[in-house]
Amino acid sequence: RRPGWPAVLGPLVVPAGVVLLRPVRLRDAQHWSRIRLRDREYLERWEPTQAGDWAERNAAWAWLSQWSTLRRLAKHGQCLPFAITVDGGFAGQLTIGNIVRAALRSAWIGYWVSSTLAGGGVATAAVALATDHAFGQAGLHRLEATVRPENTASLRVLDKVGYRKEGLFLRYLDVQGAWRDHLCYAITAEEVGDGLVTRLVDSGRATLP
Ligand code: ACO
């Protein structure tokens, strides 16, 4: 069983363009790699430490194993791995991962967006779309986002969308070679009312096409 997968979410219009979420594809390789090789400085400070160097791990051929892992997890209902597109072009990723069902019905949410679109409202729209989907078709009850306290842009995204700060996890995640503290933000289904997308549109931060 894999409720809510596969799915296409959006479109939603923000200053950067038209945002749509759809399943990651094998043919995203070149676009994924080009952005990630260029944006190393922008991305590496926030991502979990992994073996191998950045250029190797983010070469186009490396997408094959990333994509097949995500696809396998999605098939087993453990993950919702979206590509974020802006005006039809690959622009980043949003993943809902470690989905646990039964009496927990919880998961984490993580995302990155091309630096060329920074501040254009893309991540905010993507998190709103994915959260509504998680609590709707995917049948989840709680989402959790963990962010380094230094990551102002990501904290701002969660704040705009309406996630709540729950606490500080000490030495939580291995990022850039050391155990880094992370702030934990979360939201449960009871808190979204008519949905986060509706809230975003009502606040003037996004429009429906
Ligand atoms: N200081 C203060 N505010 C900032 C900064 C900064 N250095 N940079 C951006 N912001 C603000 C923007 O002004 C905007 O707020 P506003 O609408 O009030 O002006 C907000 O932060 C960003 O909102 P969006 O435009 O919706 O977000 P964007 O599409 O730029 O993506 C993201 C944000 C995903 C964090 C992007 O910067 C990124 O990919 N960073 C690198 C990877 C990363 O950090 N991912 C998140 C890890 S944590 C997690 O996944 C739960």
mmCIF file of C-alpha atoms and ligand atoms in Angstrom:
data_model
loop_
_atom_site.group_PDB
_atom_site.id
_atom_site.type_symbol
_atom_site.label_atom_id
_atom_site.label_comp_id
_atom_site.label_asym_id
_atom_site.label_seq_id
_atom_site.Cartn_x
_atom_site.Cartn_y
_atom_site.Cartn_z
ATOM 1 C CA ARG A 1 0.000 0.000 0.000
ATOM 2 C CA ARG A 2 1.270 3.436 -0.945
ATOM 3 C CA PRO A 3 -1.505 6.003 -0.505
ATOM 4 C CA GLY A 4 -0.880 9.338 -2.211
ATOM 5 C CA TRP A 5 1.673 7.972 -4.685
ATOM 6 C CA PRO A 6 2.336 8.686 -7.494
ATOM 7 C CA ALA A 7 0.960 12.236 -7.520
ATOM 8 C CA VAL A 8 1.295 15.593 -9.239
ATOM 9 C CA LEU A 9 0.736 18.608 -6.962
ATOM 10 C CA GLY A 10 -0.066 22.151 -8.066
ATOM 11 C CA PRO A 11 0.304 24.246 -10.078
ATOM 12 C CA LEU A 12 0.723 27.270 -7.850
ATOM 13 C CA VAL A 13 2.031 30.631 -9.055
ATOM 14 C CA VAL A 14 4.705 32.473 -7.024
ATOM 15 C CA PRO A 15 7.068 35.352 -7.976
ATOM 16 C CA ALA A 16 9.653 32.876 -9.395
ATOM 17 C CA GLY A 17 7.111 31.203 -11.711
ATOM 18 C CA VAL A 18 4.666 28.305 -11.865
ATOM 19 C CA VAL A 19 5.466 25.656 -9.251
ATOM 20 C CA LEU A 20 4.518 22.015 -9.779
ATOM 21 C CA LEU A 21 5.556 18.890 -7.859
ATOM 22 C CA ARG A 22 5.776 15.540 -9.676
ATOM 23 C CA PRO A 23 7.592 12.244 -9.074
ATOM 24 C CA VAL A 24 11.361 12.296 -9.696
ATOM 25 C CA ARG A 25 12.334 10.759 -13.046
ATOM 26 C CA LEU A 26 15.440 9.030 -14.337
ATOM 27 C CA ARG A 27 15.692 11.676 -17.046
ATOM 28 C CA ASP A 28 16.084 14.440 -14.431
ATOM 29 C CA ALA A 29 19.761 13.398 -14.223
ATOM 30 C CA GLN A 30 21.348 16.159 -16.310
ATOM 31 C CA HIS A 31 19.304 19.004 -14.814
ATOM 32 C CA TRP A 32 19.719 17.672 -11.281
ATOM 33 C CA SER A 33 23.479 17.342 -11.715
ATOM 34 C CA ARG A 34 24.024 20.720 -13.389
ATOM 35 C CA ILE A 35 22.274 22.598 -10.577
ATOM 36 C CA ARG A 36 23.922 20.615 -7.773
ATOM 37 C CA LEU A 37 27.462 20.903 -9.161
ATOM 38 C CA ARG A 38 27.039 24.657 -9.535
ATOM 39 C CA ASP A 39 25.293 25.121 -6.142
ATOM 40 C CA ARG A 40 27.704 23.132 -3.976
ATOM 41 C CA GLU A 41 28.411 26.113 -1.669
ATOM 42 C CA TYR A 42 24.712 26.787 -1.312
ATOM 43 C CA LEU A 43 23.670 23.203 -0.555
ATOM 44 C CA GLU A 44 26.503 21.392 1.219
ATOM 45 C CA ARG A 45 26.266 23.268 4.555
ATOM 46 C CA TRP A 46 22.796 21.900 5.120
ATOM 47 C CA GLU A 47 22.925 18.347 3.804
ATOM 48 C CA PRO A 48 23.790 15.123 5.670
ATOM 49 C CA THR A 49 27.448 14.072 5.408
ATOM 50 C CA GLN A 50 28.016 11.339 2.824
ATOM 51 C CA ALA A 51 30.985 9.344 1.637
ATOM 52 C CA GLY A 52 32.752 10.421 -1.544
ATOM 53 C CA ASP A 53 33.362 13.902 -2.895
ATOM 54 C CA TRP A 54 30.676 16.304 -4.030
ATOM 55 C CA ALA A 55 31.562 16.235 -7.727
ATOM 56 C CA GLU A 56 31.361 12.442 -7.845
ATOM 57 C CA ARG A 57 28.190 12.154 -5.801
ATOM 58 C CA ASN A 58 26.445 14.780 -7.909
ATOM 59 C CA ALA A 59 27.637 13.763 -11.363
ATOM 60 C CA ALA A 60 24.782 12.948 -13.744
ATOM 61 C CA TRP A 61 25.458 9.179 -13.547
ATOM 62 C CA ALA A 62 25.090 9.299 -9.737
ATOM 63 C CA TRP A 63 21.412 10.191 -10.145
ATOM 64 C CA LEU A 64 20.662 6.624 -11.264
ATOM 65 C CA SER A 65 21.306 5.161 -7.809
ATOM 66 C CA GLN A 66 19.633 8.087 -6.005
ATOM 67 C CA TRP A 67 16.589 7.841 -8.222
ATOM 68 C CA SER A 68 16.315 4.045 -7.937
ATOM 69 C CA THR A 69 16.603 4.184 -4.135
ATOM 70 C CA LEU A 70 13.864 6.833 -3.976
ATOM 71 C CA ARG A 71 11.697 4.861 -6.375
ATOM 72 C CA ARG A 72 12.067 1.654 -4.347
ATOM 73 C CA LEU A 73 11.170 3.442 -1.103
ATOM 74 C CA ALA A 74 8.183 5.091 -2.827
ATOM 75 C CA LYS A 75 6.990 1.712 -4.087
ATOM 76 C CA HIS A 76 7.003 0.439 -0.522
ATOM 77 C CA GLY A 77 5.081 3.452 0.752
ATOM 78 C CA GLN A 78 8.012 4.752 2.785
ATOM 79 C CA CYS A 79 8.746 7.923 0.851
ATOM 80 C CA LEU A 80 7.134 10.540 -1.453
ATOM 81 C CA PRO A 81 10.034 11.752 -3.620
ATOM 82 C CA PHE A 82 9.006 14.820 -5.632
ATOM 83 C CA ALA A 83 10.868 16.895 -8.171
ATOM 84 C CA ILE A 84 10.012 20.582 -7.854
ATOM 85 C CA THR A 85 9.540 22.181 -11.262
ATOM 86 C CA VAL A 86 9.274 25.894 -12.056
ATOM 87 C CA ASP A 87 7.753 26.848 -15.415
ATOM 88 C CA GLY A 88 8.181 23.198 -16.387
ATOM 89 C CA GLY A 89 11.923 22.978 -15.664
ATOM 90 C CA PHE A 90 13.560 20.892 -12.916
ATOM 91 C CA ALA A 91 14.274 23.280 -10.006
ATOM 92 C CA GLY A 92 14.887 21.140 -6.916
ATOM 93 C CA GLN A 93 13.556 18.341 -4.762
ATOM 94 C CA LEU A 94 11.052 17.903 -1.985
ATOM 95 C CA THR A 95 11.006 14.564 -0.207
ATOM 96 C CA ILE A 96 8.698 13.241 2.456
ATOM 97 C CA GLY A 97 10.675 10.405 3.987
ATOM 98 C CA ASN A 98 10.746 7.803 6.736
ATOM 99 C CA ILE A 99 6.984 7.412 6.543
ATOM 100 C CA VAL A 100 5.743 5.423 9.525
ATOM 101 C CA ARG A 101 2.109 4.332 9.542
ATOM 102 C CA ALA A 102 -0.133 2.609 12.142
ATOM 103 C CA ALA A 103 -0.645 4.755 15.235
ATOM 104 C CA LEU A 104 2.135 7.235 14.350
ATOM 105 C CA ARG A 105 1.356 8.203 10.710
ATOM 106 C CA SER A 106 4.339 10.518 10.680
ATOM 107 C CA ALA A 107 7.243 11.457 8.397
ATOM 108 C CA TRP A 108 9.982 14.024 7.862
ATOM 109 C CA ILE A 109 9.980 16.634 5.079
ATOM 110 C CA GLY A 110 13.105 17.955 3.366
ATOM 111 C CA TYR A 111 13.730 20.215 0.354
ATOM 112 C CA TRP A 112 16.217 22.189 -1.730
ATOM 113 C CA VAL A 113 15.738 24.699 -4.551
ATOM 114 C CA SER A 114 18.140 26.019 -7.214
ATOM 115 C CA SER A 115 20.026 29.139 -6.057
ATOM 116 C CA THR A 116 18.948 30.955 -9.230
ATOM 117 C CA LEU A 117 15.391 31.027 -7.828
ATOM 118 C CA ALA A 118 16.305 32.011 -4.239
ATOM 119 C CA GLY A 119 13.688 34.128 -2.509
ATOM 120 C CA GLY A 120 11.126 33.558 -5.240
ATOM 121 C CA GLY A 121 8.659 31.679 -3.060
ATOM 122 C CA VAL A 122 9.306 28.252 -4.609
ATOM 123 C CA ALA A 123 10.116 26.312 -1.419
ATOM 124 C CA THR A 124 7.222 27.925 0.417
ATOM 125 C CA ALA A 125 4.786 26.841 -2.297
ATOM 126 C CA ALA A 126 6.313 23.357 -2.469
ATOM 127 C CA VAL A 127 6.087 22.768 1.296
ATOM 128 C CA ALA A 128 2.468 23.970 1.357
ATOM 129 C CA LEU A 129 1.491 21.689 -1.560
ATOM 130 C CA ALA A 130 3.289 18.660 -0.086
ATOM 131 C CA THR A 131 1.923 19.174 3.421
ATOM 132 C CA ASP A 132 -1.670 19.362 2.179
ATOM 133 C CA HIS A 133 -1.090 16.197 0.154
ATOM 134 C CA ALA A 134 0.517 14.392 3.093
ATOM 135 C CA PHE A 135 -2.488 15.112 5.314
ATOM 136 C CA GLY A 136 -4.943 14.476 2.480
ATOM 137 C CA GLN A 137 -4.411 11.590 0.076
ATOM 138 C CA ALA A 138 -1.309 10.225 1.768
ATOM 139 C CA GLY A 139 -3.182 9.857 5.052
ATOM 140 C CA LEU A 140 -0.457 11.156 7.374
ATOM 141 C CA HIS A 141 -1.040 13.000 10.633
ATOM 142 C CA ARG A 142 2.277 14.671 11.487
ATOM 143 C CA LEU A 143 5.214 16.103 9.543
ATOM 144 C CA GLU A 144 8.519 17.079 11.022
ATOM 145 C CA ALA A 145 11.220 19.355 9.594
ATOM 146 C CA THR A 146 14.640 19.569 11.234
ATOM 147 C CA VAL A 147 16.752 22.612 10.356
ATOM 148 C CA ARG A 148 20.107 23.988 11.480
ATOM 149 C CA PRO A 149 19.561 27.169 13.522
ATOM 150 C CA GLU A 150 21.864 28.995 11.054
ATOM 151 C CA ASN A 151 19.617 28.156 8.087
ATOM 152 C CA THR A 152 17.610 31.391 8.048
ATOM 153 C CA ALA A 153 16.040 30.814 4.651
ATOM 154 C CA SER A 154 14.669 27.388 5.582
ATOM 155 C CA LEU A 155 13.408 28.621 8.968
ATOM 156 C CA ARG A 156 11.632 31.453 7.165
ATOM 157 C CA VAL A 157 9.964 28.973 4.794
ATOM 158 C CA LEU A 158 8.597 26.894 7.685
ATOM 159 C CA ASP A 159 7.451 30.008 9.496
ATOM 160 C CA LYS A 160 5.600 31.343 6.422
ATOM 161 C CA VAL A 161 3.864 28.028 5.845
ATOM 162 C CA GLY A 162 2.828 27.611 9.475
ATOM 163 C CA TYR A 163 5.041 24.910 10.969
ATOM 164 C CA ARG A 164 5.562 25.214 14.748
ATOM 165 C CA LYS A 165 8.889 25.195 16.570
ATOM 166 C CA GLU A 166 8.962 22.193 18.925
ATOM 167 C CA GLY A 167 12.470 22.217 20.260
ATOM 168 C CA LEU A 168 16.197 21.894 19.748
ATOM 169 C CA PHE A 169 17.755 18.503 18.999
ATOM 170 C CA LEU A 170 21.340 18.523 20.252
ATOM 171 C CA ARG A 171 24.058 16.921 18.064
ATOM 172 C CA TYR A 172 21.225 15.560 15.922
ATOM 173 C CA LEU A 173 22.624 15.030 12.432
ATOM 174 C CA ASP A 174 26.013 14.565 10.809
ATOM 175 C CA VAL A 175 26.268 17.570 8.486
ATOM 176 C CA GLN A 176 29.527 18.750 6.877
ATOM 177 C CA GLY A 177 31.508 16.287 8.971
ATOM 178 C CA ALA A 178 30.230 17.114 12.473
ATOM 179 C CA TRP A 179 27.220 16.441 14.706
ATOM 180 C CA ARG A 180 25.061 19.564 14.317
ATOM 181 C CA ASP A 181 22.242 20.798 16.530
ATOM 182 C CA HIS A 182 18.916 21.089 14.698
ATOM 183 C CA LEU A 183 15.708 22.940 15.462
ATOM 184 C CA CYS A 184 12.673 20.724 15.158
ATOM 185 C CA TYR A 185 9.600 22.169 13.471
ATOM 186 C CA ALA A 186 6.392 20.195 13.124
ATOM 187 C CA ILE A 187 2.768 20.391 12.090
ATOM 188 C CA THR A 188 -0.181 18.034 12.563
ATOM 189 C CA ALA A 189 -3.302 17.604 10.444
ATOM 190 C CA GLU A 190 -5.476 19.441 12.991
ATOM 191 C CA GLU A 191 -3.515 22.652 12.399
ATOM 192 C CA VAL A 192 -4.013 23.136 8.662
ATOM 193 C CA GLY A 193 -7.676 24.135 8.558
ATOM 194 C CA ASP A 194 -8.740 24.517 4.907
ATOM 195 C CA GLY A 195 -5.184 23.709 3.853
ATOM 196 C CA LEU A 196 -1.845 25.482 3.695
ATOM 197 C CA VAL A 197 -2.219 26.234 -0.012
ATOM 198 C CA THR A 198 -5.484 28.076 0.659
ATOM 199 C CA ARG A 199 -3.765 29.968 3.457
ATOM 200 C CA LEU A 200 -0.867 30.905 1.170
ATOM 201 C CA VAL A 201 -3.251 32.144 -1.514
ATOM 202 C CA ASP A 202 -5.351 34.079 1.019
ATOM 203 C CA SER A 203 -2.218 35.770 2.369
ATOM 204 C CA GLY A 204 -1.256 36.883 -1.165
ATOM 205 C CA ARG A 205 1.981 34.822 -1.261
ATOM 206 C CA ALA A 206 0.763 32.624 -4.110
ATOM 207 C CA THR A 207 -2.020 32.515 -6.676
ATOM 208 C CA LEU A 208 -3.845 29.743 -8.465
ATOM 209 C CA PRO A 209 -3.258 29.825 -12.249
HETATM 210 N N1 ACO B 1 18.544 35.454 5.618
HETATM 211 C C1 ACO B 1 17.260 35.745 5.910
HETATM 212 N N2 ACO B 1 16.218 35.402 5.121
HETATM 213 C C2 ACO B 1 16.516 34.783 3.991
HETATM 214 C C3 ACO B 1 17.837 34.466 3.623
HETATM 215 C C4 ACO B 1 18.876 34.824 4.485
HETATM 216 N N3 ACO B 1 20.144 34.535 4.201
HETATM 217 N N4 ACO B 1 17.803 33.856 2.441
HETATM 218 C C5 ACO B 1 16.500 33.806 2.090
HETATM 219 N N5 ACO B 1 15.730 34.355 3.037
HETATM 220 C C6 ACO B 1 14.281 34.476 3.066
HETATM 221 C C7 ACO B 1 13.677 34.967 1.791
HETATM 222 O O1 ACO B 1 13.682 36.378 1.747
HETATM 223 C C8 ACO B 1 12.275 34.382 1.887
HETATM 224 O O2 ACO B 1 11.464 35.060 2.838
HETATM 225 P P1 ACO B 1 10.406 36.215 2.406
HETATM 226 O O3 ACO B 1 9.396 35.578 1.528
HETATM 227 O O4 ACO B 1 9.864 36.681 3.692
HETATM 228 O O5 ACO B 1 11.194 37.252 1.675
HETATM 229 C C9 ACO B 1 12.551 33.031 2.506
HETATM 230 O O6 ACO B 1 13.780 33.166 3.231
HETATM 231 C C10 ACO B 1 12.716 31.941 1.469
HETATM 232 O O7 ACO B 1 11.432 31.591 0.986
HETATM 233 P P2 ACO B 1 11.271 30.956 -0.462
HETATM 234 O O8 ACO B 1 11.579 31.962 -1.505
HETATM 235 O O9 ACO B 1 9.956 30.280 -0.497
HETATM 236 O O10 ACO B 1 12.390 29.807 -0.432
HETATM 237 P P3 ACO B 1 13.411 29.388 -1.605
HETATM 238 O O11 ACO B 1 12.649 28.910 -2.780
HETATM 239 O O12 ACO B 1 14.408 30.452 -1.786
HETATM 240 O O13 ACO B 1 14.100 28.103 -0.921
HETATM 241 C C11 ACO B 1 15.533 26.957 0.601
HETATM 242 C C12 ACO B 1 14.545 28.098 0.420
HETATM 243 C C13 ACO B 1 14.918 25.644 0.153
HETATM 244 C C14 ACO B 1 15.918 26.842 2.074
HETATM 245 C C15 ACO B 1 16.794 27.249 -0.275
HETATM 246 O O14 ACO B 1 17.440 28.375 0.264
HETATM 247 C C16 ACO B 1 17.777 26.100 -0.361
HETATM 248 O O15 ACO B 1 17.624 25.210 -1.173
HETATM 249 N N6 ACO B 1 18.827 26.125 0.499
HETATM 250 C C17 ACO B 1 19.853 25.108 0.503
HETATM 251 C C18 ACO B 1 19.336 23.741 0.955
HETATM 252 C C19 ACO B 1 18.566 23.831 2.246
HETATM 253 O O16 ACO B 1 18.918 24.547 3.162
HETATM 254 N N7 ACO B 1 17.458 23.087 2.338
HETATM 255 C C20 ACO B 1 16.625 23.047 3.546
HETATM 256 C C21 ACO B 1 17.232 22.137 4.566
HETATM 257 S S1 ACO B 1 16.217 22.011 6.028
HETATM 258 C C22 ACO B 1 14.922 20.985 5.579
HETATM 259 O O17 ACO B 1 14.940 20.440 4.490
HETATM 260 C C23 ACO B 1 13.773 20.798 6.527
#
